[in-house]
XYZ file of C-alpha atoms in Angstrom:
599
model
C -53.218 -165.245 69.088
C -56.067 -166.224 66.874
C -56.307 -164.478 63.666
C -59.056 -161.633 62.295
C -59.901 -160.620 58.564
C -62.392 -158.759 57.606
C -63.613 -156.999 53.708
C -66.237 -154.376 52.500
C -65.921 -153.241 49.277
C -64.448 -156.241 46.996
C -68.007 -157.512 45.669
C -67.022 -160.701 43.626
C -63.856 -160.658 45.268
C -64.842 -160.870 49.061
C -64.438 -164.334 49.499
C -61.021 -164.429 47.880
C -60.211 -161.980 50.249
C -61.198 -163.366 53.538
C -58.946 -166.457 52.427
C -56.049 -164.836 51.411
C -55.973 -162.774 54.394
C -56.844 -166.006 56.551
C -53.531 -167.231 54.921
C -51.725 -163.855 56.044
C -52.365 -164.252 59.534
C -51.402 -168.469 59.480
C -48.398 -167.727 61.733
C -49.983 -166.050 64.413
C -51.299 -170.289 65.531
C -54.003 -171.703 64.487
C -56.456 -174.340 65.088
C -59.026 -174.060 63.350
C -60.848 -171.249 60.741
C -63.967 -170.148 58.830
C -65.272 -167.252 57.500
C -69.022 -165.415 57.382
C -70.344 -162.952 54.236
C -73.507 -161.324 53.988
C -75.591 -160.318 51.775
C -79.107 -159.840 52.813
C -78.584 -163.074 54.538
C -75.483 -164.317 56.477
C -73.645 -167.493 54.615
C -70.744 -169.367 56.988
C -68.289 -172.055 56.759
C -66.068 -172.994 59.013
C -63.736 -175.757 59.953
C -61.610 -177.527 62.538
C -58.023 -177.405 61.143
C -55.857 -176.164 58.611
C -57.217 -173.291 56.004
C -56.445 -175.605 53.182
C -59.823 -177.418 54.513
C -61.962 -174.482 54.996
C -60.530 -173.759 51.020
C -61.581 -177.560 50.119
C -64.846 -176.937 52.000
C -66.076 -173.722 51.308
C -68.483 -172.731 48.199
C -66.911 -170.698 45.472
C -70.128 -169.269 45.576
C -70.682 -168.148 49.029
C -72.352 -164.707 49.730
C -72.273 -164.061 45.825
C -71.970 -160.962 44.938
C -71.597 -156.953 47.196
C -71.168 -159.100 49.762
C -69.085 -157.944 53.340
C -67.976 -160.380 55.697
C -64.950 -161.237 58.113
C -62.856 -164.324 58.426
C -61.004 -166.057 61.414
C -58.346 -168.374 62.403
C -58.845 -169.648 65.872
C -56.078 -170.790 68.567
C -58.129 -172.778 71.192
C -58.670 -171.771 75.068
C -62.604 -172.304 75.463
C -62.818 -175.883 74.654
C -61.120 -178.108 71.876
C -60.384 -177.760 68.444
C -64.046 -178.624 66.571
C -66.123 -177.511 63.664
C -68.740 -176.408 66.091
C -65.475 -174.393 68.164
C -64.644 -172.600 65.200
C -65.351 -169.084 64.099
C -67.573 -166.889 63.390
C -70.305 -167.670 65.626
C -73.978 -167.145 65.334
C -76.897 -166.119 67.548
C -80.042 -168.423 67.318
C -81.394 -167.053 64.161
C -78.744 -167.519 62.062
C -78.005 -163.743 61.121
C -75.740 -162.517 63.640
C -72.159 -163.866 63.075
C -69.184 -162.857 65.057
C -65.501 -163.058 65.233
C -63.204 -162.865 68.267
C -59.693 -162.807 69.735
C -59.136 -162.738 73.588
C -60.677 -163.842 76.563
C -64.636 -162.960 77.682
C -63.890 -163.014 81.243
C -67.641 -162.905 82.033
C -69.061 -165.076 79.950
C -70.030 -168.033 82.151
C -72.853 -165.716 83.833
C -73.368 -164.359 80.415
C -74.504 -167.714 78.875
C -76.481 -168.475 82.056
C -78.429 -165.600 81.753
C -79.070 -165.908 77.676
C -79.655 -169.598 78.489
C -82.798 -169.417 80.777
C -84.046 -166.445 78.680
C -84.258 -168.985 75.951
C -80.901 -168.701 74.199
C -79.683 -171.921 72.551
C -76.136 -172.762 72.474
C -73.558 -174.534 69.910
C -70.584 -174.397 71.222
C -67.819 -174.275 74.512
C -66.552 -170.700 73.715
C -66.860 -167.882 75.672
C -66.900 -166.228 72.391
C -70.860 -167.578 71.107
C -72.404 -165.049 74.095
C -71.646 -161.783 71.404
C -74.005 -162.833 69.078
C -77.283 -164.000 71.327
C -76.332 -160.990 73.228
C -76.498 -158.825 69.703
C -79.611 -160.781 69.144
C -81.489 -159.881 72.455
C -80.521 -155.980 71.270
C -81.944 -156.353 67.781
C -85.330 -157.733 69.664
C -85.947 -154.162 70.913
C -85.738 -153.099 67.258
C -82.481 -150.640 67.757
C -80.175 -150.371 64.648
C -77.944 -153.236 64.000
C -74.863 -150.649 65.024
C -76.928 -150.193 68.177
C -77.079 -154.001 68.673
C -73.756 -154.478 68.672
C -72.824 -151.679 70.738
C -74.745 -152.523 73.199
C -73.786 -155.942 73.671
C -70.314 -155.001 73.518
C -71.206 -152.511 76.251
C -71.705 -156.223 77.985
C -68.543 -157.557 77.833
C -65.814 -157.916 80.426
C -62.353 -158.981 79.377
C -59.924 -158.907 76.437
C -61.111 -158.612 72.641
C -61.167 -157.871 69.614
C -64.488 -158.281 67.855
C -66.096 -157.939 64.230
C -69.186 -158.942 63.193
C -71.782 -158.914 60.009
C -75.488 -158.770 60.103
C -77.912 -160.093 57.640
C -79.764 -156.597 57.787
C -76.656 -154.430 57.932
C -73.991 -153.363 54.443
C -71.270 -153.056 57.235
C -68.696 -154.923 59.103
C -68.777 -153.721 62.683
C -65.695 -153.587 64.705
C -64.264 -152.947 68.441
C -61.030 -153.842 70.372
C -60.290 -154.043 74.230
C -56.725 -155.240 75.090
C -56.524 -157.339 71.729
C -55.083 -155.252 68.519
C -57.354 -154.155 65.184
C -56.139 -151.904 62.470
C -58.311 -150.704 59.580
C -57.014 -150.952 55.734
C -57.708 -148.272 53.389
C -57.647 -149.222 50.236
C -59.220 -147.146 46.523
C -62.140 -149.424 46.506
C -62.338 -151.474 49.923
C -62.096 -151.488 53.364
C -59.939 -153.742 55.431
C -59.674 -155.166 58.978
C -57.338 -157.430 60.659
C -55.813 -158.291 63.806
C -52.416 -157.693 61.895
C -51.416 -155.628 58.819
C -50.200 -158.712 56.925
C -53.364 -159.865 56.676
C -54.400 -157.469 53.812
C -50.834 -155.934 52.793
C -51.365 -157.217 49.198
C -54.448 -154.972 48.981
C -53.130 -151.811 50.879
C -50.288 -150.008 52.882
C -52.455 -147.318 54.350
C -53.362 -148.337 57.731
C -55.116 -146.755 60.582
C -54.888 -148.402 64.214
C -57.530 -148.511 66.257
C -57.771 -147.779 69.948
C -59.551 -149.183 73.072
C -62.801 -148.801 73.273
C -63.047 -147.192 69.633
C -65.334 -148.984 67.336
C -65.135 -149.265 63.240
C -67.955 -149.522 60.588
C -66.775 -150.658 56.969
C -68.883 -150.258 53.807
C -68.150 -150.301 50.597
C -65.399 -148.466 49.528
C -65.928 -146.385 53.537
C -64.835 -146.457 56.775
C -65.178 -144.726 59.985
C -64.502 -144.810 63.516
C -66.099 -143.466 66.781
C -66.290 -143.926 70.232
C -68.034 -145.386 72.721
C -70.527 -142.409 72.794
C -70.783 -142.910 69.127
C -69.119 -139.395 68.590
C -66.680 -139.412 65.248
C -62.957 -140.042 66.163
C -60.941 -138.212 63.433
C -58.314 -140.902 62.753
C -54.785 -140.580 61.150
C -53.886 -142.399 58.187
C -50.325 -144.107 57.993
C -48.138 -146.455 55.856
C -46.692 -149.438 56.906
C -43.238 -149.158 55.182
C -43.265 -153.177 54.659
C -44.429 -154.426 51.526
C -46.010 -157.726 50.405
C -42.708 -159.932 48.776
C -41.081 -159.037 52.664
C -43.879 -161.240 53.898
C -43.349 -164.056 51.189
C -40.841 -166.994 51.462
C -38.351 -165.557 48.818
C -37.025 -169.501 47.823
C -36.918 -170.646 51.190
C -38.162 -174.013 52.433
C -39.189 -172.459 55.849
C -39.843 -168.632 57.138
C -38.093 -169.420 60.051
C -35.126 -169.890 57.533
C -34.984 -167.167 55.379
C -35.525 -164.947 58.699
C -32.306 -166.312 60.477
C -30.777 -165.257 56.778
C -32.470 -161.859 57.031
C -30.453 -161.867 60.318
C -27.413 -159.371 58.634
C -29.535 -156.657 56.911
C -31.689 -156.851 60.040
C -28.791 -155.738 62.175
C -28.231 -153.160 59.724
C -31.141 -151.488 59.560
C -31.160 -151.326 63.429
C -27.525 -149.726 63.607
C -27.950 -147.316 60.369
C -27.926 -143.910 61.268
C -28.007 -144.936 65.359
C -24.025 -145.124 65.536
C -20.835 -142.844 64.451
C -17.914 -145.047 64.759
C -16.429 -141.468 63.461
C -17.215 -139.652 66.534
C -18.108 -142.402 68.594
C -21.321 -141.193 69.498
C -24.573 -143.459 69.631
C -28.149 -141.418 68.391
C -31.057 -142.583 69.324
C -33.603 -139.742 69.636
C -35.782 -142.239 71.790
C -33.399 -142.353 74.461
C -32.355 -138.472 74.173
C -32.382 -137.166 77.655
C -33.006 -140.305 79.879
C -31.143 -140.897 82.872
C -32.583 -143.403 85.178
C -31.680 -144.480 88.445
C -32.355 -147.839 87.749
C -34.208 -150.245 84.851
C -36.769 -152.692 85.019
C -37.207 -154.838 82.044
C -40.518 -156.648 81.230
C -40.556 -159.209 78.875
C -42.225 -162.724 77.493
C -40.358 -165.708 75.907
C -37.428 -164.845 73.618
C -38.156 -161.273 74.325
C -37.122 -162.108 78.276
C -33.686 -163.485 77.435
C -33.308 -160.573 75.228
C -33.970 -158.576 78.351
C -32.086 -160.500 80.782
C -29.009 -159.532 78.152
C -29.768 -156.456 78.418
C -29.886 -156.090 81.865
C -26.601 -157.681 82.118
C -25.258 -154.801 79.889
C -26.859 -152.048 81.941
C -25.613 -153.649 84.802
C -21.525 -153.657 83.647
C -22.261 -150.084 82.971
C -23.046 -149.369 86.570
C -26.641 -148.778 86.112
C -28.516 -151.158 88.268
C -31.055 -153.459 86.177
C -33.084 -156.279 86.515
C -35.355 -158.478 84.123
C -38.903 -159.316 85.088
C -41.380 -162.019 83.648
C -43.852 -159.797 82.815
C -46.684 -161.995 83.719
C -45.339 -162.180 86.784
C -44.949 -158.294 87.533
C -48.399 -157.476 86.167
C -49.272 -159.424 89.749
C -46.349 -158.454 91.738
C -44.359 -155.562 90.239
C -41.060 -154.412 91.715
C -40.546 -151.571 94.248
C -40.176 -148.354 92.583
C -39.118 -144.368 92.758
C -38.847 -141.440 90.649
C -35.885 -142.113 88.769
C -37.137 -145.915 87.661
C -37.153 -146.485 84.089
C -39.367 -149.473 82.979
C -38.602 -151.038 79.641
C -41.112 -153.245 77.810
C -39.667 -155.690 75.208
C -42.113 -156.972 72.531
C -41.475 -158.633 69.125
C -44.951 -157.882 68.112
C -46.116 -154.578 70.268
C -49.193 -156.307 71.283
C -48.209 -158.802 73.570
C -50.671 -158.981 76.738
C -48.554 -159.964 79.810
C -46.133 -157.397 78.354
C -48.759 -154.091 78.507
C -50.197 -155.483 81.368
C -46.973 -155.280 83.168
C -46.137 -151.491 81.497
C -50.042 -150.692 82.562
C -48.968 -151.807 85.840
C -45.753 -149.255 85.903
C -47.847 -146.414 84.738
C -50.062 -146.313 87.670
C -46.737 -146.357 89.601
C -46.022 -143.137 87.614
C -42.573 -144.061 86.499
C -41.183 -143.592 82.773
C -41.569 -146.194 80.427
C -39.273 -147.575 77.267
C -40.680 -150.008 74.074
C -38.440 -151.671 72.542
C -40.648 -153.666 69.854
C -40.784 -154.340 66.055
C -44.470 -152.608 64.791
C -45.021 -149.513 64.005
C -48.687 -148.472 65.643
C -48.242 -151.409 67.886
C -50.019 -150.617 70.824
C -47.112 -150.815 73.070
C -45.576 -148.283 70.841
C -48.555 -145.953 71.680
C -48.558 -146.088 75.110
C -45.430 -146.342 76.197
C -43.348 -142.905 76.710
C -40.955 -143.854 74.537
C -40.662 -146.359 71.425
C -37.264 -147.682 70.311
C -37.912 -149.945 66.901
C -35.767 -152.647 66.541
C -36.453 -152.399 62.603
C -36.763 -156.354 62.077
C -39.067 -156.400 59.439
C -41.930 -159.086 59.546
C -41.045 -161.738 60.785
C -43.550 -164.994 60.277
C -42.015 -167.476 61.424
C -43.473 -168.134 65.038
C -40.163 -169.062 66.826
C -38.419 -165.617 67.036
C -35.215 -165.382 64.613
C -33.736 -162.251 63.619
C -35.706 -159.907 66.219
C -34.602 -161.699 68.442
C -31.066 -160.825 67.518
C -32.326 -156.985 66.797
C -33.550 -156.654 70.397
C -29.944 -157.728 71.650
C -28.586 -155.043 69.102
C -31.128 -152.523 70.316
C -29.888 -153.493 74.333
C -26.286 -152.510 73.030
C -27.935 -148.900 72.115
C -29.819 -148.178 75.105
C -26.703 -149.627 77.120
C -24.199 -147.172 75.909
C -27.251 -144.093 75.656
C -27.702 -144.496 78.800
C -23.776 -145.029 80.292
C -22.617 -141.265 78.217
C -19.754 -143.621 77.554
C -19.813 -144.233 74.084
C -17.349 -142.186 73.119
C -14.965 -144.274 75.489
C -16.326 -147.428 73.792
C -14.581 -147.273 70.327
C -13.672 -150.963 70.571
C -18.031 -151.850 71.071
C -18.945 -149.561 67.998
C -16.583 -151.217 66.006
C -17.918 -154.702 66.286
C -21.656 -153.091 65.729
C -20.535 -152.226 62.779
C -18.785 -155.539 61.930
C -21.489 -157.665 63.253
C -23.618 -157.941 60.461
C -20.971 -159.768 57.973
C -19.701 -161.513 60.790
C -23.762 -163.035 60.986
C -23.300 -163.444 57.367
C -19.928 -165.569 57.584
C -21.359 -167.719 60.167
C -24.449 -168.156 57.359
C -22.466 -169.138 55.027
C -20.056 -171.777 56.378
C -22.050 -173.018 59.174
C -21.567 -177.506 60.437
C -25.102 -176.551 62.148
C -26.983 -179.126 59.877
C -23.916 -181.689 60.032
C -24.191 -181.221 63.870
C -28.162 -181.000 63.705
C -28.200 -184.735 61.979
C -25.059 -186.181 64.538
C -27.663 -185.698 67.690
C -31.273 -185.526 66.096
C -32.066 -188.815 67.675
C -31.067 -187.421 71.674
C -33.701 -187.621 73.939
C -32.235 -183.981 75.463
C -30.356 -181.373 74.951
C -28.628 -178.865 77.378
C -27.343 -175.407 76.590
C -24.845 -173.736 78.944
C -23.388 -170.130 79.029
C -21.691 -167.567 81.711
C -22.771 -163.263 81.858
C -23.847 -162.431 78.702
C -23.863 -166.150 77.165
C -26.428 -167.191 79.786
C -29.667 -165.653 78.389
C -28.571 -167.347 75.174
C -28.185 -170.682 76.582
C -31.815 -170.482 77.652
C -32.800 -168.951 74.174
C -30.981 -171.690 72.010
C -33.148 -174.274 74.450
C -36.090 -172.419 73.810
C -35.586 -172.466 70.032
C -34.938 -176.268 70.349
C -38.253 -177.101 72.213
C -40.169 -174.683 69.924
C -40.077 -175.937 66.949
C -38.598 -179.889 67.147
C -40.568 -180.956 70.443
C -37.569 -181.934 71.646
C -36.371 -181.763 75.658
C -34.177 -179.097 76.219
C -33.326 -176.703 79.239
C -30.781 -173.721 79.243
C -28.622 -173.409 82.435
C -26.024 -170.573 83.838
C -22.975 -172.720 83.164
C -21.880 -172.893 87.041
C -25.570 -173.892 87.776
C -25.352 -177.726 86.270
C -23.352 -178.911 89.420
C -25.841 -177.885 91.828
C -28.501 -180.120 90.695
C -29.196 -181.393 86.801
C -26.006 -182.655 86.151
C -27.619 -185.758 87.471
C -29.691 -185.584 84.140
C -26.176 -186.086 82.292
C -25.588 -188.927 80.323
C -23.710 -190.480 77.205
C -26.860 -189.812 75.191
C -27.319 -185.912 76.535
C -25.464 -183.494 74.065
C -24.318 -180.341 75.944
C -24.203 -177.311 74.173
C -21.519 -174.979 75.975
C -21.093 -171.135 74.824
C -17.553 -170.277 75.393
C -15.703 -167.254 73.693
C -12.605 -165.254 74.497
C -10.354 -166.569 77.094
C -11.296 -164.472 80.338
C -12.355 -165.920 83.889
C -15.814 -166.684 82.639
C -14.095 -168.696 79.528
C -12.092 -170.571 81.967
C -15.225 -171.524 84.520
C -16.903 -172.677 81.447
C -14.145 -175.089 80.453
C -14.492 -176.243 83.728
C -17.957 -176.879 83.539
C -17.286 -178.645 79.972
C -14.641 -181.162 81.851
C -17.827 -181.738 84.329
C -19.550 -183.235 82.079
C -17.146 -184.659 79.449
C -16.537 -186.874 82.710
C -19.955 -188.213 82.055
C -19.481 -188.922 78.931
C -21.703 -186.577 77.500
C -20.932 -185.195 74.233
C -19.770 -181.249 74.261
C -20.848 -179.148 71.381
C -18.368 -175.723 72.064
C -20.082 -172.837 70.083
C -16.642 -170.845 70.464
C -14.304 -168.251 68.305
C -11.148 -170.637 69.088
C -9.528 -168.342 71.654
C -10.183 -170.534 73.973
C -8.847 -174.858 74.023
C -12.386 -175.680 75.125
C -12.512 -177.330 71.321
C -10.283 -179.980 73.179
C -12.928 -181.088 74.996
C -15.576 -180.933 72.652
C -16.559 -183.259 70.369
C -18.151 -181.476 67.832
C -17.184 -177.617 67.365
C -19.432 -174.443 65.826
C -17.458 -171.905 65.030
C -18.137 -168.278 65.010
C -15.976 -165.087 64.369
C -14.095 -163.038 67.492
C -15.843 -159.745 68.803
C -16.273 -157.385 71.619
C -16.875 -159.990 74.358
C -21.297 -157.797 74.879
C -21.625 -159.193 70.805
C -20.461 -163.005 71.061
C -23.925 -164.159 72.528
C -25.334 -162.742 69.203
C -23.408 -164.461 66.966
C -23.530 -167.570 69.100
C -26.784 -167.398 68.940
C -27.082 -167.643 65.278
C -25.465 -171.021 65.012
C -27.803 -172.838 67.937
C -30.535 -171.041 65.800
C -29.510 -173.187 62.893
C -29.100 -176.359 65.026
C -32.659 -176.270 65.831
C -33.872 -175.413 62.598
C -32.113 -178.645 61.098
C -33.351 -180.850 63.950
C -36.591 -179.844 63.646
C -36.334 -180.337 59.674
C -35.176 -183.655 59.706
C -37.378 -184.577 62.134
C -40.302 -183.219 59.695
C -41.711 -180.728 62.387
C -43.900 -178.168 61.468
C -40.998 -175.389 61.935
C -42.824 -172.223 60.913
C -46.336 -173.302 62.984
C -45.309 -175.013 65.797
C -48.296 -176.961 67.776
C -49.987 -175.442 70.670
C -48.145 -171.810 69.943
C -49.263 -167.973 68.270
C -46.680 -165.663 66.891
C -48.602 -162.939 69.145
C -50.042 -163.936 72.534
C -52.595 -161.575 72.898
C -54.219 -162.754 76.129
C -53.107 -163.224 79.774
């Protein structure tokens, strides 16, 4: 959540800069933005809302020229959206200014303290204590490094923090539990909360760590720790460039990234799977054997890992899925053969490491599965399986979404030794992604989209591997259109909100193939066909449930594990459409961050 840019090095160009990267990090959720330079003195503006009024507002002028500053975009949880809530934040003088993502979990006695030692305050943030408390520092005439340091040394809680001085050259830097990586470019110096941020500038990238702090100057960087001893950091390339970040034609990100959906899938299969020898090879997973998996997961990335623990589970491996904010509290039992699995879109999500923090003091093994190189999940887990996504903008997950499922289908048969004995499952990998395409191309989503944008609710209904996608097409529904939806096990609607039923309640019902789950689902569709409540059948036609449906999506036959994915493509376009015609803000939904970086 909340958004961090920061430039030394640019001179005239600073300012241009801060914005573009301000623009860069728009999809992580914003509120609210503003930006500090200095340059002997330190010059801010800031606003509440969109960056197209900090633009409007801001002086072309502003910290002239060899100036450094940072830049923010801020997703509210200390008091409301405001001008004076906004970023960067300044001590009493005026030449302190600060950005920050996370929580300050000790700020209340913080502010009490600075306020009876004469500290005047601004704003409702926990975030305005940095600055007096860099203030108080610079009183007892330390270094403006020292300062900062030492009111860092302060600070209880999550964050990521940058700051410029009117007496300092530099942009000062430190993260705890909230990500920072460093740009190198030839003739500046970069930070952001995420590499987008500056990608037009720069691919080389170095990520920093807890506790490490970062000092940008003109054209220099370096990094140390908290004992201000030199940390020799490692320089790497984000393989991304800038056009995969751009909209490439489309109306919405969210769009082009369901389209990006078959090359996605691609890139997560290639080299991973030998339909030849029917052999999966995944050196991530080389040599694990677990007893038993524990998935840990947020949002989308939860159904993802509800899936996948219903693949582990046909293999005979037991597995379970976990909200990971709820296993950070109260994780599971577990024993020397457990095998704990983190999945994460973004590598940096906080519930998510809290709960793999958690499993590490248990001593057990633990699994990534995200989409960011350098992530910190991919850093501290034991092992990191990349889903190979590509950036993806758009806050509602899209095509990792449909990667993670992929990447469950790899870790499903690594772990079983049974791929060779699954010829039929590697087949339909390697079909999947033009199957994704076909459904692209000749999808009634939009038709379908516009015949029920007016319902006041929506339900969404699958069996085994359809039910974590009946909860993610819901998801993707309430995400972006603001519309009422809820995701049910198919045989769960009898036992309670079928009494939400009605003429004006479309039902959404996932049924493929023509097994005993097919058939339980058609049963469930006659349930509430009896209602009269319109039936939307997302099915490959093996099945008559189109009979009983009044409106019909389509998609291609598969291995029975691979269905849900394509399935979930079409609800994926549903919402996209309602939300569309309903004028939503599809790619920034209200009230939501791409990354949710704090507990």
């Amino acid at each position: 959540m909340c958004g961090i840019i920061g430039c030394a090095g640019r001179n005239e160009d600073t300012l241009d800069v801060l914005l573009s990267g301000l623009e860069g990090l728009e999809y992580r959720g914003y509120d609210s933005a503003g930006v500090a330079l200095s340059n002997g003195s330190v010059e801010i503006c800031k606003r509440e809302g969109t960056i197209e009024r900090l633009q409007a507002a801001v002086d072309r002028s502003l910290g002239g020229t060899d100036a450094v500053g940072i830049g923010h975009t801020r997703w509210s949880t200390h008091g409301p959206p405001s001008d004076e809530n906004s970023h960067p934040h300044t001590d009493c003088t005026g030449e302190v200014a600060v950005v920050h993502n996370g929580i300050i979990e000790n700020y209340s006695a913080l502010k009490e303290e600075l306020q009876e030692s004469g500290h005047e305050f601004t704003s409702d943030t926990d975030s305005e204590v940095v600055p007096h408390l860099v203030e108080d520092a610079l009183s007892e005439g330390v270094s403006p490094e020292e300062a900062f340091r030492r009111a860092v040394s302060r600070v209880e809680g999550s964050y990521a923090l940058a700051a410029v001085l009117a007496d300092s050259e530099a942009v000062l830097a430190t993260r705890n539990d909230s990500p920072l990586v460093l740009g190198v470019g030839e003739e500046a110096a970069y930070l952001a909360s995420d590499v987008p941020a500056f990608l037009e500038y720069t691919d080389r990238v170095v990520y920093l760590e807890d506790g490490e702090f970062a000092r940008l100057e003109s054209g220099s960087w370096s990094v140390s720790d908290a004992d201000g001893e030199v940390v020799d950091k490692s320089i790497s390339r984000v393989e991304w460039d800038a056009e995969e970040t751009a909209k490439s034609g489309y109306d919405h990100y969210m769009l082009k990234e369901i389209h990006e959906q078959p090359r996605a899938l691609r890139k997560c299969l290639r080299g991973r799977v030998d339909e030849r020898t029917g052999s999966v090879d995944v050196e991530a997973l080389v040599g694990l054997s677990p007893s038993s998996v524990q998935f840990v997961a947020c949002g989308t990335s939860y159904h993802a890992a509800l899936y996948g623990a219903q693949l582990l589970r046909e293999e005979g491996i037991h597995a379970h899925a976990f909200l990971a904010s709820e296993y950070a509290t109260a994780p599971a039992p577990v024993d020397d053969g457990t095998l704990v699995v983190g999945i994460t879109q973004s590598g940096e999500t906080a519930d998510t490491l809290s709960a793999l923090r958690e499993a590490h003091r248990q001593n057990v093994e633990t699994l990534a599965v995200t989409n960011v190189v350098g992530s910190t999940v991919s850093r501290e887990c034991d092992r990191t399986l990349f889903i190979r996504a590509g950036p993806e903008i758009g806050v509602a997950a899209s095509k990792t979404f449909s990667s993670q499922a992929i990447a469950a289908n790899l870790l499903a048969l690594a772990l079983s030794g049974r791929a060779s004995r699954n010829q039929e499952l590697i087949g339909a990998l390697r079909d999947l992604p033009s199957q994704v395409q076909a459904i692209l191309d000749d999808s009634r989503a939009e038709e379908v989209a516009s015949k029920y944008v007016d319902s006041p609710a929506y339900f969404f209904i699958g069996r085994n591997e359809h039910g974590p996608v009946a909860l993610e097409g819901a998801l993707k529904l309430k995400e972006i259109s603001y519309k009422h939806a809820e995701g049910f096990a198919a045989g769960e609607l009898k036992h309670g909100p079928l009494a939400l039923v009605t003429e004006e309640t479309p039902v959404f019902a996932m049924v493929t193939g023509d097994g005993e789950a097919a058939t339980k689902t058609i049963g469930n569709v006659k349930e509430v066909e009896a209602r009269d409540a319109p039936v939307v059948a997302v099915t490959d036609g093996v099945s008559d449930v189109g009979r009983y449906a009044e409106d019909v999506l389509r998609v291609p036959e598969t291995h029975p594990r691979l269905a849900p994915v394509l399935a979930n493509v079409q609800l994926q376009l549903v919402s996209y459409f309602v939300a569309k015609e309903l004028g939503r803000s599809i790619d920034k939904p209200r009230n939501l961050a791409k990354s949710v970086t704090v507990e």
